[in-house]
Amino acid sequence: GFVGADLENLVNEAAILAARRNKKSIGQTEMEEAIERVVMGPERKSRLISEEEKRLIAYHEAGHAVVANAIPEADPVQKVTIVGRGQAGGVTWFRPDEDRLLMSRRKLLATLAYALGGRAAEAEVFDDITSGASNDIEQVTRLARTMVTRLGMSAKLGNVVYGQKEELIFLGREISEQRDYSEAVAQQIDVEVRNLVDEAYKQAQAILKQYRKELDDVANLLLEKETITREEFEKVFPSPIAKRSGTPQVT
Amino acid sequence: GFVGADLENLVNEAAILAARRNKKSIGQTEMEEAIERVVMGPERKSRLISEEEKRLIAYHEAGHAVVANAIPEADPVQKVTIVGRGQAGGVTWFRPDEDRLLMSRRKLLATLAYALGGRAAEAEVFDDITSGASNDIEQVTRLARTMVTRLGMSAKLGNVVYGQKEELIFLGREISEQRDYSEAVAQQIDVEVRNLVDEAYKQAQAILKQYRKELDDVANLLLEKETITREEFEKVFPSPIAKRSGTPQVT
Amino acid sequence: GFVGADLENLVNEAAILAARRNKKSIGQTEMEEAIERVVMGPERKSRLISEEEKRLIAYHEAGHAVVANAIPEADPVQKVTIVGRGQAGGVTWFRPDEDRLLMSRRKLLATLAYALGGRAAEAEVFDDITSGASNDIEQVTRLARTMVTRLGMSAKLGNVVYGQKEELIFLGREISEQRDYSEAVAQQIDVEVRNLVDEAYKQAQAILKQYRKELDDVANLLLEKETITREEFEKVFPSPIAKRSGTPQVT
Amino acid sequence: GFVGADLENLVNEAAILAARRNKKSIGQTEMEEAIERVVMGPERKSRLISEEEKRLIAYHEAGHAVVANAIPEADPVQKVTIVGRGQAGGVTWFRPDEDRLLMSRRKLLATLAYALGGRAAEAEVFDDITSGASNDIEQVTRLARTMVTRLGMSAKLGNVVYGQKEELIFLGREISEQRDYSEAVAQQIDVEVRNLVDEAYKQAQAILKQYRKELDDVANLLLEKETITREEFEKVFPSPIAKRSGTPQVT
Amino acid sequence: GFVGADLENLVNEAAILAARRNKKSIGQTEMEEAIERVVMGPERKSRLISEEEKRLIAYHEAGHAVVANAIPEADPVQKVTIVGRGQAGGVTWFRPDEDRLLMSRRKLLATLAYALGGRAAEAEVFDDITSGASNDIEQVTRLARTMVTRLGMSAKLGNVVYGQKEELIFLGREISEQRDYSEAVAQQIDVEVRNLVDEAYKQAQAILKQYRKELDDVANLLLEKETITREEFEKVFPSPIAKRSGTPQVT
Amino acid sequence: GFVGADLENLVNEAAILAARRNKKSIGQTEMEEAIERVVMGPERKSRLISEEEKRLIAYHEAGHAVVANAIPEADPVQKVTIVGRGQAGGVTWFRPDEDRLLMSRRKLLATLAYALGGRAAEAEVFDDITSGASNDIEQVTRLARTMVTRLGMSAKLGNVVYGQKEELIFLGREISEQRDYSEAVAQQIDVEVRNLVDEAYKQAQAILKQYRKELDDVANLLLEKETITREEFEKVFPSPIAKRSGTPQVT
């Protein structure tokens, strides 16, 4: 799993933690604990994970981090851990560098690529793949679909919104999306979503092949320390390109 | 975003504002504040927007305004601002020149074009596109679809209404549209909607290429002043064509 | 808009009007007011319509009337007005010449043609079309669809009923039509509905081209008087063919 | 319209009529009135029908009767009338010759043919068709569909049942049929239903061409007497073939 | 109709019958009455059936019995009757020879064949078919469909389950099957179901042609006695092949 | 049937059993009884099964066990029995060798193969197949579908999730999956699911052909003892390959 956290909404949670500890201000510690607790649930300590699975998880998370660090518009890596939370074997945390209003097409493409970095690492290193990427795949599908059907970011499908959102409050709650287009367009959407995802996966694969040594180093550091900070990560793998904010700029 | 305001319904709101200020009549100020408040929500001041994003928003809004000003049947620009409201980064306000009963095909085509002026400006200037046009795309899709399926304004689909509106009041509320046509017609509708949108986008692109200098000027003025009036806008970009009411006239 | 009124149901309404005026019997005046009030809503006086729009509406209504007057089986024109009611810019009233039990295929084809006379007039005179025909198009679509799917009046689709009516009373009310035929038949239905509508529109166009001068005369008379009676209408455009009841007769 | 009445269920109704008339037993008169009242609603006397419509209705009903009388397996004609009831312009009554448990394919084909006799007569005599056959078409469609999808009576679709009946009692009432077959089969069903109906219509047309004089005679007698009995009908058109019960017999 | 009875569940019903008759134990008579009553409803005596229909029903039931008796894996015939019950004209009773846990593909194919024996007999003898087979066809369709979609018994569709059962308890009751496969698979399923049914019908036809004399004999015995026992049946038509349990055995 | 048990959740059940027997700790016996009771329901003793069916069930269960024992990544066999429980004729129990967080593609393929081992054994030995595999086929279909549509484990369909899970709580409960892809993708999914299942079945067939003697031995031992332990099973059929945990390892 990987996460892009929204800092502002979590201040209250952090305030509660600080109060419990009789602190007068919210420290960095409370802030980070608050984020992790809200987004991922409490740490999963009871579960015993085999060494084989730990190794696989370490490479999966290292894959997210390494791919992100090699693409200019990707959010910077904040922390990487193989201490599981909830259903996730490990987590790679990203910190968005600003309070952003707009998402550009290039930044969204970068997100697709690093989200698939985990699976790409499994395939590269183990010659097999696991159910550990199921959550990544869901996020990637949803994002690519939004780009194509709601943001007009596929040239093949144009500046058109496809599908009508319906909200039916009816004892229970159902939010479905009514198809208002033809089968021919449905097929074009599938092809375009697939293209976006395939391109992103190829980019992730290429990056991991290029930085395979660094991937091994990050995975080994994770196996050794279980959790590594941005600084520890960047010492092992300094960003090979100049990072950018992701907001389009006049060239 | 761009907005065509309905003045009449807002008088009450303006009266309340005037009363709060102990005024005896509704002034222009109260009227405009009332409109903006009702349609767009209160101004969003707290959010800090980066200079990069401000620049992008300025070009997006300038795009709407410049395209509208270059098409005879388009509503005249009333005000342009990059002060955000609600989810919108900025707003371009249009003032319909009369209380219109009928909408002609040409006027609707003009509306499609200026609604896409924001995205066209992003692509022209930044060589990337953003999620900032998502609302414009939704409006454009809905309008083009109405022209094709309910107003008989596509020669390829004829003077036929497609789809039956259904209203099901059932604890919650659902208004869906039942498809009463074949897949072949669904595909023709998709093609025609797409054609209308593509033509409108091409028109917007051509206008912005032709008036690129004026686009830059408007965007820069917006970055400087944040909000500009019709007069300020038309000083920078006087309308290059004779505006028309949009009601068909005997030629 | 155009209307075929059902006189009988409106007597009560007329009686109320007569009572209010202390009349002992229902006069022609009360009867006609009752019809118009029930079917179309009260006259819309408050709205200010531009001269341009009035001209367009006059031609639209004149189009309905002229086309109807040139087809033997069409109902005779009763009154034409450009005084708007509800959403309609104007109204052309038809009076069915008898209390009819059966509708023949030829009479229904005539109805399709004069219903499209409004739009055909707009296109002929203004070289643009407006949203003013949306209601006509809905009526035309519903009628053509009924001919094809419920009355066996398309040779291509035979003496078969297509689609099952379902009534689901369930807090709110929903009357939907369940598709019980294949996609291939759905496509044939679309083609046949389209053919009926296209043929009707071509007939309307041909009639208006042939009687263009009379169309101009009726429109001008409407602009001058706002409402014209059957007699005034037939003075400007005497029916060029022998009218027929529309019931099939042995030839 | 045409009707095959179920005598047993109507005895009670007849008993009530007899009681009202102080009769001690149910007579033939009460029985027939009971049937007609229950099945068709009370006679419609108030409506004034034009001579033109009466003539059309007379031919329509004569068409049902003449076609039925020329097919061995068709139920015998009991009464024909052009006195309308409910929505129907006239009625042709059939009396099934026995309390039948089974329906053979041949008998059902005969029913399809005489049900279309009304429309075939309109087309033959008037060179136009009317909405008066809408009820006949509904019955014919339902019967042909049942033969194909529930009785295995189409060789092309075999001894298979198509579609699952569903009953959903849910405040209101909905009985729908869920499609459990492919689009390819849906198309075959449409083609087969259409074939059955087309063949039946052709048979009706051929019979009416062959017995056109008798058709005219029956229609004229109807116009003269409004209602004719089996005996009066058979005097004008004695059955040209030997009638059969419709139950398959060893040949 | 034909029936495979589940003896165990009916003991209670038989006990009640025995108690009413002051018997101390359940006799064979009570047992059989109980079965017939529960499964088919009470005997239908009041209805008068024509000789023609009786003859057709006799052949229909004889068809079930003769086909079953000529296939090794089919359940043995228990009783045949032309005394109607409920909607059925007659009944052929089968007694499963053991309390079976598994159904083999061969046994299910045998069941398809004898279920269609009734219609095959009608077609063979009368050169027409009747609505009397509608229930048989429903059972055959359901069984063939289950073999193809839930038991993996069609090589063309493999060891895959098609369609998801859904149960929606919602005031009323609805058990529907959601299609979770493509149109291409839906078509393959239709073809395979059809193949199973067609092969079974051909087998039934071939058996009845081969044993036509025996079919006549059984039908005549039924017309004479109305109800015949297993022993009476097997005297007229001794099983021409060795019966088998239907459970696969090592060969 | 075959089962992969989740030990942890069953401890409470075992504790109850131990308490009933006045034991101070949960023994192996209580643990296993608890598992079997919870997962499969109580043993079915009352039912009398024919020798023929017992033989078939013995081969079916032996098929699951032998196939599993010949694939490195398959879970080890724990116990095999032909004593029925609930609807199942027999059960093969598997004990997962560790508390696993991730499932690799290879391990899932192994599971597909041994799940089909029962049917493959029936076909190999009896030249017929039975309804006894219906539950296996359901599990295999669900698993293969999950691999293709939710885990991105089919190269042809890529790292994309297909179908949206919907939960509608509404008096009753309905969890359906909304199709959000085109017919073309639906067909690809069907083909891929089918390929996974076919490959697995072929693997099972090949293994059973190769180890046919061992299959006979295991089946005969089951017929003799009814239930055999892991040790008894492995004495008759020692694993011919080195078992692996199924977690991908660096090669």
Coordinates of N, CA and C in Angstrom, one line a residue, chain E residues 101, chain F residues 43-44 47 49-51 53-62 79-85 88-93 218-228:
Chain E
L101 N -27.3 -40.1 -3.6 CA -26.6 -38.9 -3.2 C -26.1 -38.1 -4.5
Chain F
E43 N -21.6 -35.0 11.4 CA -21.5 -36.1 10.5 C -22.9 -36.6 10.1
R44 N -23.0 -37.1 8.9 CA -24.3 -37.6 8.4 C -24.2 -39.1 8.5
R47 N -27.9 -41.6 6.8 CA -28.1 -41.8 5.4 C -27.4 -43.1 5.0
I49 N -25.7 -45.1 2.2 CA -25.1 -44.9 0.9 C -24.8 -46.3 0.3
S50 N -25.1 -46.4 -1.0 CA -24.9 -47.7 -1.7 C -23.4 -47.9 -1.9
E51 N -23.0 -49.1 -2.0 CA -21.6 -49.5 -2.2 C -21.0 -48.7 -3.5
E53 N -22.0 -45.9 -4.7 CA -21.7 -44.5 -4.4 C -20.5 -44.3 -3.5
K54 N -20.3 -45.2 -2.5 CA -19.1 -45.1 -1.7 C -17.9 -45.2 -2.5
R55 N -17.8 -46.1 -3.5 CA -16.7 -46.3 -4.3 C -16.4 -45.0 -5.1
L56 N -17.4 -44.4 -5.6 CA -17.3 -43.2 -6.4 C -16.7 -42.1 -5.5
I57 N -17.3 -41.9 -4.3 CA -16.9 -40.9 -3.4 C -15.4 -41.1 -3.0
A58 N -15.0 -42.4 -2.8 CA -13.7 -42.7 -2.4 C -12.7 -42.2 -3.4
Y59 N -13.0 -42.5 -4.7 CA -12.1 -42.0 -5.8 C -12.1 -40.5 -5.9
H60 N -13.3 -39.9 -5.7 CA -13.3 -38.4 -5.8 C -12.4 -37.8 -4.7
E61 N -12.5 -38.2 -3.5 CA -11.7 -37.6 -2.4 C -10.2 -38.0 -2.6
A62 N -9.9 -39.2 -3.0 CA -8.5 -39.6 -3.3 C -8.0 -38.7 -4.4
K79 N -6.2 -34.9 6.3 CA -7.1 -36.0 6.5 C -8.0 -36.2 5.3
V80 N -8.4 -37.5 5.1 CA -9.3 -37.7 4.0 C -10.4 -38.7 4.5
T81 N -11.7 -38.4 4.2 CA -12.7 -39.2 4.7 C -13.9 -39.4 3.7
I82 N -14.5 -40.5 3.8 CA -15.7 -40.7 2.9 C -17.0 -40.8 3.8
V83 N -16.8 -40.4 5.1 CA -18.0 -40.2 5.9 C -18.6 -38.8 5.6
G84 N -19.8 -38.8 5.1 CA -20.4 -37.6 4.6 C -20.7 -36.6 5.7
R85 N -20.7 -35.3 5.4 CA -21.2 -34.3 6.3 C -22.0 -33.3 5.5
A88 N -22.0 -32.9 1.5 CA -20.8 -33.5 0.9 C -20.8 -35.0 1.1
G89 N -20.4 -35.7 0.1 CA -20.3 -37.1 0.2 C -19.1 -37.5 1.0
G90 N -18.0 -36.8 0.9 CA -16.8 -37.0 1.7 C -16.0 -35.7 1.8
V91 N -14.9 -35.7 2.5 CA -14.1 -34.4 2.7 C -12.6 -34.7 2.6
T92 N -11.9 -33.9 2.0 CA -10.4 -33.9 2.1 C -10.0 -32.7 2.8
W93 N -9.3 -32.8 4.0 CA -8.9 -31.7 4.8 C -7.5 -31.3 4.4
V218 N -5.1 -45.3 -2.6 CA -5.7 -44.4 -1.6 C -7.2 -44.7 -1.6
A219 N -7.9 -44.8 -2.7 CA -9.3 -45.1 -2.8 C -9.7 -46.4 -2.0
N220 N -8.9 -47.4 -2.3 CA -9.2 -48.7 -1.6 C -9.0 -48.6 -0.1
L221 N -7.9 -47.8 0.3 CA -7.7 -47.6 1.8 C -8.9 -46.9 2.4
L222 N -9.4 -45.9 1.6 CA -10.6 -45.2 2.1 C -11.8 -46.1 2.2
L223 N -12.0 -46.9 1.3 CA -13.2 -47.9 1.3 C -13.0 -48.8 2.5
E224 N -11.8 -49.1 2.8 CA -11.6 -50.0 3.9 C -11.7 -49.3 5.3
K225 N -11.1 -48.1 5.4 CA -11.0 -47.5 6.7 C -12.0 -46.3 6.9
E226 N -12.6 -45.8 5.8 CA -13.5 -44.7 5.7 C -12.8 -43.3 6.0
T227 N -11.9 -43.3 7.0 CA -11.2 -42.0 7.2 C -9.7 -42.4 7.4
I228 N -8.8 -41.6 6.7 CA -7.4 -41.9 6.8 C -6.7 -40.6 7.2

